[in-house]
Short mmCIF file of C-alpha atoms in Angstrom, two decimals:
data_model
loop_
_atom_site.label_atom_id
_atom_site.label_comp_id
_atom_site.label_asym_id
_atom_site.label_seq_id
_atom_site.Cartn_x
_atom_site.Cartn_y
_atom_site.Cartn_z
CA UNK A 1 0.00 0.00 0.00
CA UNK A 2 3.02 2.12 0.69
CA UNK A 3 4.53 1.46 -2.57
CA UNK A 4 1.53 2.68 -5.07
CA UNK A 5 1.64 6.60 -4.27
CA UNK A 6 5.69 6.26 -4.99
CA UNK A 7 5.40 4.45 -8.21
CA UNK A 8 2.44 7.04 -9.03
CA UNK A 9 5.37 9.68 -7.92
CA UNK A 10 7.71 8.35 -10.32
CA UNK A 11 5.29 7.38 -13.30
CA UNK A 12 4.48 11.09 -13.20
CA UNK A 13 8.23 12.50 -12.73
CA UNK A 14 9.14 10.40 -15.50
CA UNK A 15 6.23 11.63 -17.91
CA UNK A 16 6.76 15.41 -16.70
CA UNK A 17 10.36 15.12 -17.27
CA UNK A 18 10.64 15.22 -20.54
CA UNK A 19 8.63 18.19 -21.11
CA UNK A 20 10.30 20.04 -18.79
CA UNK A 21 13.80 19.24 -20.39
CA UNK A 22 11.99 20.36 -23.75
CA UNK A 23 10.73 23.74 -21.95
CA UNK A 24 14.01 24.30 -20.56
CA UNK A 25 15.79 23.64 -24.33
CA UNK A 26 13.69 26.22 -25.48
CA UNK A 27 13.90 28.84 -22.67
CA UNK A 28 17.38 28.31 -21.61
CA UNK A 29 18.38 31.59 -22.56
CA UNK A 30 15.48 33.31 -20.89
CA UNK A 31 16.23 30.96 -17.76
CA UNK A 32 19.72 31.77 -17.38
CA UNK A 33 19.45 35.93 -18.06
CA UNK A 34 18.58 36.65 -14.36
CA UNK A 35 20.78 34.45 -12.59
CA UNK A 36 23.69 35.77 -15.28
CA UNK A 37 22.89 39.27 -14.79
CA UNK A 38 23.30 39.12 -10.90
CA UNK A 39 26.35 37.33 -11.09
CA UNK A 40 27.75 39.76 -13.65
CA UNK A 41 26.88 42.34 -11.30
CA UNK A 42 28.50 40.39 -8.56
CA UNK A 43 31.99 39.66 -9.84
CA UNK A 44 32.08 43.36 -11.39
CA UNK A 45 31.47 45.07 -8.54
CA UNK A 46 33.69 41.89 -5.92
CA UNK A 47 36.50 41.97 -8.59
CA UNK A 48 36.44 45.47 -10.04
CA UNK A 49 40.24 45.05 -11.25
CA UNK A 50 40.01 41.29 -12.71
CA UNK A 51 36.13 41.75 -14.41
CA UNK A 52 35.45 44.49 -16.84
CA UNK A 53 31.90 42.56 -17.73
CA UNK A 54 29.32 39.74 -17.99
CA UNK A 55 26.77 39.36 -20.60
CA UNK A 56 25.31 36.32 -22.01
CA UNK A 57 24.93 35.08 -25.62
CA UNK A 58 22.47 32.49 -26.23
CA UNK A 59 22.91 29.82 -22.83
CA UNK A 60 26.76 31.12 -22.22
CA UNK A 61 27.50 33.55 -20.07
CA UNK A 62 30.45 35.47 -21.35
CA UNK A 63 33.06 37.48 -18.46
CA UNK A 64 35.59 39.62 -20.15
CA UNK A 65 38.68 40.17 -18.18
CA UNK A 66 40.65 43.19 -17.56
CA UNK A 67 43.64 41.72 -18.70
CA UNK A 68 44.90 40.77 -22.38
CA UNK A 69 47.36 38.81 -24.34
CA UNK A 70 50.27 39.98 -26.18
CA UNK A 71 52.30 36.85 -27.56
CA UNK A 72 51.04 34.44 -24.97
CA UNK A 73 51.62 36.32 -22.19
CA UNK A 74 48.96 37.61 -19.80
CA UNK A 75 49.46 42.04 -19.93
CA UNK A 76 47.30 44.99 -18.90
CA UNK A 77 44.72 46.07 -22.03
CA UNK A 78 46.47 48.85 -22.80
CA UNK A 79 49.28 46.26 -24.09
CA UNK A 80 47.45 43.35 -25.75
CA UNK A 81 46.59 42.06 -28.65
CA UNK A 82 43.46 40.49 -27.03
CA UNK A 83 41.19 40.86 -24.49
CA UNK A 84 40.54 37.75 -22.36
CA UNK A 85 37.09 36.68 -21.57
CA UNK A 86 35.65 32.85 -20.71
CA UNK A 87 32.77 31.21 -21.77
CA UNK A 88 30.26 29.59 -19.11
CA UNK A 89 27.64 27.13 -20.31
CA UNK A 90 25.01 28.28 -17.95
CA UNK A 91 23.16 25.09 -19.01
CA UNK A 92 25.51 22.85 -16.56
CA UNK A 93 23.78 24.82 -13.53
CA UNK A 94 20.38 25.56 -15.09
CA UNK A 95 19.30 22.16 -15.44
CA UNK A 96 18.14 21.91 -11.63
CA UNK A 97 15.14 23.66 -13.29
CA UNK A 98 13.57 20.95 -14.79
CA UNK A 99 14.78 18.48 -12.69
CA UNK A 100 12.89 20.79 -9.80
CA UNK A 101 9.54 21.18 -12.29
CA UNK A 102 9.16 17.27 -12.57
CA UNK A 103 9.49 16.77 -9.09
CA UNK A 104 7.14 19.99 -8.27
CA UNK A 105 4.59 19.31 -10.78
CA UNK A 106 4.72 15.31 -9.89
CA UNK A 107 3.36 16.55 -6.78
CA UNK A 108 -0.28 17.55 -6.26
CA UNK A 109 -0.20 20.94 -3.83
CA UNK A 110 -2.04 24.27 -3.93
CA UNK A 111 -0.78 26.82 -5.18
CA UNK A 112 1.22 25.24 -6.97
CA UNK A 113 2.58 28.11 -9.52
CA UNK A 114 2.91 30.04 -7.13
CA UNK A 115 5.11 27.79 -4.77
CA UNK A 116 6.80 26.94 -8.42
CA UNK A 117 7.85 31.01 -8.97
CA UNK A 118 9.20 30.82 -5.44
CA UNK A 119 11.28 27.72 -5.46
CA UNK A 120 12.90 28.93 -8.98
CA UNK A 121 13.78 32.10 -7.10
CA UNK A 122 15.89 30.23 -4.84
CA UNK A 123 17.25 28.11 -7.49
CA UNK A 124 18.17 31.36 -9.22
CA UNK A 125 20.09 32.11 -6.40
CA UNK A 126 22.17 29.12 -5.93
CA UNK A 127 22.69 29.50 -10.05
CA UNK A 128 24.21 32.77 -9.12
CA UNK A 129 26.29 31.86 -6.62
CA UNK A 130 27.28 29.00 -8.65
CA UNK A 131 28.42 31.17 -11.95
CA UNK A 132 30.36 33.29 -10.07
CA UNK A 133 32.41 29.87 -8.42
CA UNK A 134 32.58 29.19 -11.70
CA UNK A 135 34.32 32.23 -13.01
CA UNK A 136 36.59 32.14 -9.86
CA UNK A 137 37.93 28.81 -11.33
CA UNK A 138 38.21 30.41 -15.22
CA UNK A 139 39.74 33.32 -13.30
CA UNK A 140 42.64 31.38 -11.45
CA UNK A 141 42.92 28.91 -14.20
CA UNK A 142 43.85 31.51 -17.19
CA UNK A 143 45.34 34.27 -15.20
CA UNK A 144 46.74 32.45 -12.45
CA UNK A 145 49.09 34.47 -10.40
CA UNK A 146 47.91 37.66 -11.97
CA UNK A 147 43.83 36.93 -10.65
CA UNK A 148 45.46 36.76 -7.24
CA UNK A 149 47.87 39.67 -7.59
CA UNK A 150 44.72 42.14 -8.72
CA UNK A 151 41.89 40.72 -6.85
CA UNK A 152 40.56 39.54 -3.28
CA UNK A 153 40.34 35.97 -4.52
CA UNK A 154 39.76 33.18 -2.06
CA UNK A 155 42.41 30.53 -1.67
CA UNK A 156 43.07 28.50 -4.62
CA UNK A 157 41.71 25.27 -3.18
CA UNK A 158 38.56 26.75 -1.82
CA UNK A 159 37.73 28.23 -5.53
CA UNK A 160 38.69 24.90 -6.76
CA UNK A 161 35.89 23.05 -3.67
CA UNK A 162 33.39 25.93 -4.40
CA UNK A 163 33.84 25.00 -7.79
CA UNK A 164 33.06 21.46 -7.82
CA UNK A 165 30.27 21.51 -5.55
CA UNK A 166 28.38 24.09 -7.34
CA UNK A 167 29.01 21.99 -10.39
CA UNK A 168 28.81 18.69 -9.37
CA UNK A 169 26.18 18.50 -6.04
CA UNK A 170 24.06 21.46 -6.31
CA UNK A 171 21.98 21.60 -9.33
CA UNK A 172 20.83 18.00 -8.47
CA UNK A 173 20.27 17.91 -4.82
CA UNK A 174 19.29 21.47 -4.48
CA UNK A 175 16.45 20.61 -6.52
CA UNK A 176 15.37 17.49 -4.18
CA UNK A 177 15.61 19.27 -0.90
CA UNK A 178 13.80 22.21 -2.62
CA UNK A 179 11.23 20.24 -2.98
CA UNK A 180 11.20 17.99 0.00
CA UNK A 181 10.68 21.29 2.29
CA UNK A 182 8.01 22.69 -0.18
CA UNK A 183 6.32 19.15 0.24
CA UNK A 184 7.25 18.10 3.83
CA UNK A 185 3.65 18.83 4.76
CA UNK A 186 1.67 17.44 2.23
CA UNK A 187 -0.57 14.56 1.95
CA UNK A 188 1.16 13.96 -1.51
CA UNK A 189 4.46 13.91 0.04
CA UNK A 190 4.05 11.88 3.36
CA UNK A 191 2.13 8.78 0.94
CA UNK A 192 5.42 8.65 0.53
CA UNK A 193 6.78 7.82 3.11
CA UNK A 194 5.64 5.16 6.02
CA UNK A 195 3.43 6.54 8.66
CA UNK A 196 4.76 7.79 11.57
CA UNK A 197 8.11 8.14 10.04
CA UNK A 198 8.73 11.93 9.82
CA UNK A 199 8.58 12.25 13.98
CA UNK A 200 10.54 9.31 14.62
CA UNK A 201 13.05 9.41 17.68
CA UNK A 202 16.70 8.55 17.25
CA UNK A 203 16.82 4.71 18.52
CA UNK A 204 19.41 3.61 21.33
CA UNK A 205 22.21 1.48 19.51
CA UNK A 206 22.59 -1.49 22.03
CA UNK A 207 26.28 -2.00 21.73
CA UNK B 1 13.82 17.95 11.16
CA UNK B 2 16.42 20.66 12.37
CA UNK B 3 18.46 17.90 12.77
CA UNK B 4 18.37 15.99 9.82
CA UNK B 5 19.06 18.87 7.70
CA UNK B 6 21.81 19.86 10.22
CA UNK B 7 23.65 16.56 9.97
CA UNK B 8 22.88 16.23 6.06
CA UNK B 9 24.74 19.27 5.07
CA UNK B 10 27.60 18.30 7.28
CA UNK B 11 28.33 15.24 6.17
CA UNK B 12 27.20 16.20 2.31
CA UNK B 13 29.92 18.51 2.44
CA UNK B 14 32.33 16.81 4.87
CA UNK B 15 32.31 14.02 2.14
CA UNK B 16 32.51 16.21 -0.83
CA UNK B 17 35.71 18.16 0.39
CA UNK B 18 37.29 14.76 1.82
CA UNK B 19 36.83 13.23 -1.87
CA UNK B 20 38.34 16.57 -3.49
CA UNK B 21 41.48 15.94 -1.90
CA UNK B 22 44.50 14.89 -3.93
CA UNK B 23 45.45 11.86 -1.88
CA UNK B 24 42.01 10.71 -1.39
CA UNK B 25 42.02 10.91 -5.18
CA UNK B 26 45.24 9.11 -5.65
CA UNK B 27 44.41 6.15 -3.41
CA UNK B 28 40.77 6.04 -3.44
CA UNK B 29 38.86 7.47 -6.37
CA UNK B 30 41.18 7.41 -9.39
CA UNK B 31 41.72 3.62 -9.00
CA UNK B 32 37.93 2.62 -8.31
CA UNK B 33 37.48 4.57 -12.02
CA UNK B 34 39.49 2.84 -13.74
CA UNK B 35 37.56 -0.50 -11.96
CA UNK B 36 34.45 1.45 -13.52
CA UNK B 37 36.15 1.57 -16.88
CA UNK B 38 36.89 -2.18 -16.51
CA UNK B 39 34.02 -3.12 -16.06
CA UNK B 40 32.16 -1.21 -18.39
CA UNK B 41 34.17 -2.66 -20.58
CA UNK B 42 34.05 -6.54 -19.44
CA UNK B 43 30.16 -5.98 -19.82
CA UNK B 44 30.22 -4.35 -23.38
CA UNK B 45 32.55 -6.73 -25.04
CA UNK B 46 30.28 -10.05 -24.90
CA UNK B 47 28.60 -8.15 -27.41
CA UNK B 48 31.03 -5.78 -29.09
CA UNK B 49 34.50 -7.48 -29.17
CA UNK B 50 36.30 -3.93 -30.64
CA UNK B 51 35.81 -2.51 -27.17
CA UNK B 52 39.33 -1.91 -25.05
CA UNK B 53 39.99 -0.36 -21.62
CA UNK B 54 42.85 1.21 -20.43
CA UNK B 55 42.88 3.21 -17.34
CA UNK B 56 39.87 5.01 -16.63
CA UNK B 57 39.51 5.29 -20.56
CA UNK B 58 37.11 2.83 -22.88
CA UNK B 59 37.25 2.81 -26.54
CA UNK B 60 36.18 1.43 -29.29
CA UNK B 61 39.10 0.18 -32.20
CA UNK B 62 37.10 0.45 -35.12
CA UNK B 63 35.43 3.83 -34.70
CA UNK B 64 38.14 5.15 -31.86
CA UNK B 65 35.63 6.90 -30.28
CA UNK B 66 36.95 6.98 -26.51
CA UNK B 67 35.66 8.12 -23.43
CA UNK B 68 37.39 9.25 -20.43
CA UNK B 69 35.17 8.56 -17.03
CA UNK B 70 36.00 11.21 -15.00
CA UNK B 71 34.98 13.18 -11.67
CA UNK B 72 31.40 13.19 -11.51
CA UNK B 73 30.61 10.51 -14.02
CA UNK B 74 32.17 7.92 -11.61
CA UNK B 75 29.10 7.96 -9.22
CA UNK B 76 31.15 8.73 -5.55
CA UNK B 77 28.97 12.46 -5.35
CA UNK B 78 25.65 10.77 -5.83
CA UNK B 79 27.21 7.68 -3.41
CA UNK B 80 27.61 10.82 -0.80
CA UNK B 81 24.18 12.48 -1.42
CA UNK B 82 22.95 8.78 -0.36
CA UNK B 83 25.36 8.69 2.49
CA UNK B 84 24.50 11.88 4.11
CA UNK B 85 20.70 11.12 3.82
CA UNK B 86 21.46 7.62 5.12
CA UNK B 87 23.30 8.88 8.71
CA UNK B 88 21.05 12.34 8.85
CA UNK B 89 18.04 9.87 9.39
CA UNK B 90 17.89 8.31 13.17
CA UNK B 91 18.21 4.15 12.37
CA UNK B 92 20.82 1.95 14.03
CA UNK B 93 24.33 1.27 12.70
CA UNK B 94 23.38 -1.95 11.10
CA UNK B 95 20.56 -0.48 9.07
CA UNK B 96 22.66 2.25 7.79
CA UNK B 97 25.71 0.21 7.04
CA UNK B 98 23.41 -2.01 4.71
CA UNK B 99 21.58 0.79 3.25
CA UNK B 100 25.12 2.42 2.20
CA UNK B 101 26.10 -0.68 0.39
CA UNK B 102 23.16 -1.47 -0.89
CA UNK B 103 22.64 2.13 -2.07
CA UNK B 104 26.09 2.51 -3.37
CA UNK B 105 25.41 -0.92 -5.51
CA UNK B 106 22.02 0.79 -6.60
CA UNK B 107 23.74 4.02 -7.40
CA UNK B 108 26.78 1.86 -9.65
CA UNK B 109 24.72 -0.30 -11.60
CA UNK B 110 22.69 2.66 -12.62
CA UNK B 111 26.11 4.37 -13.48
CA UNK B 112 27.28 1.52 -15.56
CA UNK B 113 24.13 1.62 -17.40
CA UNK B 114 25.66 5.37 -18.07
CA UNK B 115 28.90 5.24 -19.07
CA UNK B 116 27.45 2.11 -21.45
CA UNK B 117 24.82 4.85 -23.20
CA UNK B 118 26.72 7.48 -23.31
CA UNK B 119 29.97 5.08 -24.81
CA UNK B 120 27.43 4.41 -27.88
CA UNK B 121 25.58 7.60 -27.89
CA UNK B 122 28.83 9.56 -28.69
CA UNK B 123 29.43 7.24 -31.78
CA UNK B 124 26.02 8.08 -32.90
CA UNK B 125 25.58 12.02 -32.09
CA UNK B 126 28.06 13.84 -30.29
CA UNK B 127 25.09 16.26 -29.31
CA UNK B 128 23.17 14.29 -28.08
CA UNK B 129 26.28 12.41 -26.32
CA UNK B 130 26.91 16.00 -24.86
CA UNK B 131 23.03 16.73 -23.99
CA UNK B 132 22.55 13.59 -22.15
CA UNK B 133 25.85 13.45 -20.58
CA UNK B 134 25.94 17.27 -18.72
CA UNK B 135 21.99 17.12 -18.08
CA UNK B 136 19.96 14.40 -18.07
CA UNK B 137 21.90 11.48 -16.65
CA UNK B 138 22.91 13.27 -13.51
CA UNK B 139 18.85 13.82 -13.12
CA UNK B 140 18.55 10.02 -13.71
CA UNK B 141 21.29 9.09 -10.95
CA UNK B 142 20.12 11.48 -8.38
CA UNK B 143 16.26 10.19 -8.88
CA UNK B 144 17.96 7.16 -8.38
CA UNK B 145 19.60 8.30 -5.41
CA UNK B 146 15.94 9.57 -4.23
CA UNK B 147 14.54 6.04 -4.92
CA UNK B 148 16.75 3.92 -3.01
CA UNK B 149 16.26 6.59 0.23
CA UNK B 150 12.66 6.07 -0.07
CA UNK B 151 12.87 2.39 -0.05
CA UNK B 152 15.78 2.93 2.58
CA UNK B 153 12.28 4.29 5.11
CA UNK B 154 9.67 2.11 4.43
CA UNK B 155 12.31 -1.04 5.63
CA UNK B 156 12.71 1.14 8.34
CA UNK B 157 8.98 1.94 8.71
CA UNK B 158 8.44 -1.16 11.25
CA UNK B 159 10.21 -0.04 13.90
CA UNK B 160 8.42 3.88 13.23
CA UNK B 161 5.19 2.27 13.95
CA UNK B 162 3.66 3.16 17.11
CA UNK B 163 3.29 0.26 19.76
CA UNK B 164 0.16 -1.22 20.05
CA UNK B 165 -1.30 -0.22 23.35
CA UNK B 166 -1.56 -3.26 26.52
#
């Protein structure tokens, strides 16, 4: 009896799934444009000396450096050839969204747009934050020595953790404790789960 | 609740930096790859004989396509998602001990059934090799991930039902 409203879950996670992937195809510019915009704002105005901007073409976010190249060597603008900028496929974070929509619309709730427009808030959030980790790895990466020199980086191994996690962990458990808090209360949610579980008391470990 | 979430995140990211580190790398994660690769490999060739691996690298000799299995493809970061959800939620050592290995078997055969895809997707489309890899399989492995902690509760759900009054 437990097991029915969990396969129900999953039939409908994996039938909303691929809809939202198709939604999120289509919009992934549109998706990505707030989330880019406050993290442009955020390295230009955290790392005035290493970020002259941030703007995004199509689903990459593109920071321009305030450095350049002149015969492979990293010099101020006024001296190089080129300017140095990275490209950030906004995508690799962004795709929490529909993973969050299946699991959101999979569950029956009121209200449920607007609970949806407030949970994509937060997961605009911890895109931002995540863009700018990942432009603190492009920065260290191709300037090396010189992002340190001009800028209040953190250390190198923190970037390079801060990095990975917002690459690797968040965009697919953000989106399943997102909605585990959104649902902790509902009917839909605790079918789930067995009865009784959700106040259960830590049990003495004999031995 | 508090307390779940509390212990969740700690572990989640005790894990996470614990796995980043180079020797941990070295000893630990690097060589259970290359296992992955091996494997992946020792299951594919039955059926495809022009499949090699070396390393934490599979490819194929007649259409050397190769892919590298690297950080995040290997399955360890949805192994610790499991782990931390595992010891965040009260259950005895036993139970948790089982559900880790059981999980982490859950998580891997799910992963093989990745890197095997994706191997034979990239010699068809390298978009849709690319698509699949970055976006939807890590969905796949972490509703994986979600399954197995369900299933984890309800064989715990015995001992969370209230006793009968005498």
């Amino acid at each position: 009896m437990i097991a029915s409203p969990l396969y129900r879950f999953l039939g409908l996670v994996f039938l909303i799934l691929p809809a939202a992937f198709i939604v999120w195809h289509a919009l992934a510019s549109v998706l990505a444009a707030p989330a880019v915009w406050a993290a442009g704002k955020m390295l230009t105005l955290w790392l005035p000396d290493l970020v002259a901007n941030a703007h995004l073409e199509g689903t990459i976010m593109v920071v321009v450096s305030q450095f350049g190249d002149a015969g492979g060597r990293i010099v101020e603008l006024a001296n190089a050839d080129f300017q140095i900028g990275f490209q950030q496929d906004t995508r690799l974070l962004s795709y929490s969204i529909p993973f969050f929509a299946a699991l959101h619309f999979a569950t029956p709730m009121t209200h449920s747009l607007e609970r949806f427009a407030r949970s994509l808030l937060v997961l605009w959030i911890l895109m931002t934050l995540g863009l700018v980790a990942v432009a603190l790895k492009n920065l260290m990466v191709t300037l090396g020595s010189v992002a340190f020199d001009n800028g209040a980086l953190p250390p190198a191994p923190l970037i390079a953790l801060l990095y990975q996690f917002s690459v690797l962990i968040v965009p697919t458990v953000a989106p399943l404790c997102l909605w585990a808090w959104e649902a902790r209360r509902l009917p839909a949610f605790q079918a789930l789960l067995p009865p009784g579980l959700l106040s259960r008391q830590p049990p003495v470990d004999p031995g | 609740m508090t307390r779940f979430v509390t212990v969740f995140a700690a572990v989640l990211i005790g894990l996470f930096t614990l796995e980043m580190l180079d020797p941990v790398q070295a000893a630990v994660i690097q060589p259970f790859t290359g296992w992955l690769a091996t494997v992946s490999a020792a299951l594919i060739i039955p059926f495809d004989d022009a499949v090699v691996a070396s390393g934490r690298i599979i490819e194929h000799t007649q259409t050397q396509f190769a892919v590298s299995i690297e950080s995040g493809c290997n399955g360890v970061e949805a192994a610790i998602v499991l782990i931390a959800g595992v010891l965040a939620f009260p259950a005895n050592w036993r139970q948790r001990v089982a559900a880790i290995l059981l999980g982490f078997l859950a998580i891997q055969v799910m992963n093989l059934a990745r890197i095997i895809s994706l191997f034979y997707l990239g010699q068809w489309n390298m978009e849709v090799f690319t698509w699949t890899h970055l976006y939807l399989w890590p969905v796949l492995i972490m509703l994986d991930v979600l399954v197995v902690f369900v299933f984890y509760l309800r064989y715990l759900a015995p001992e969370a039902e209230p006793a009968p009054a005498t």
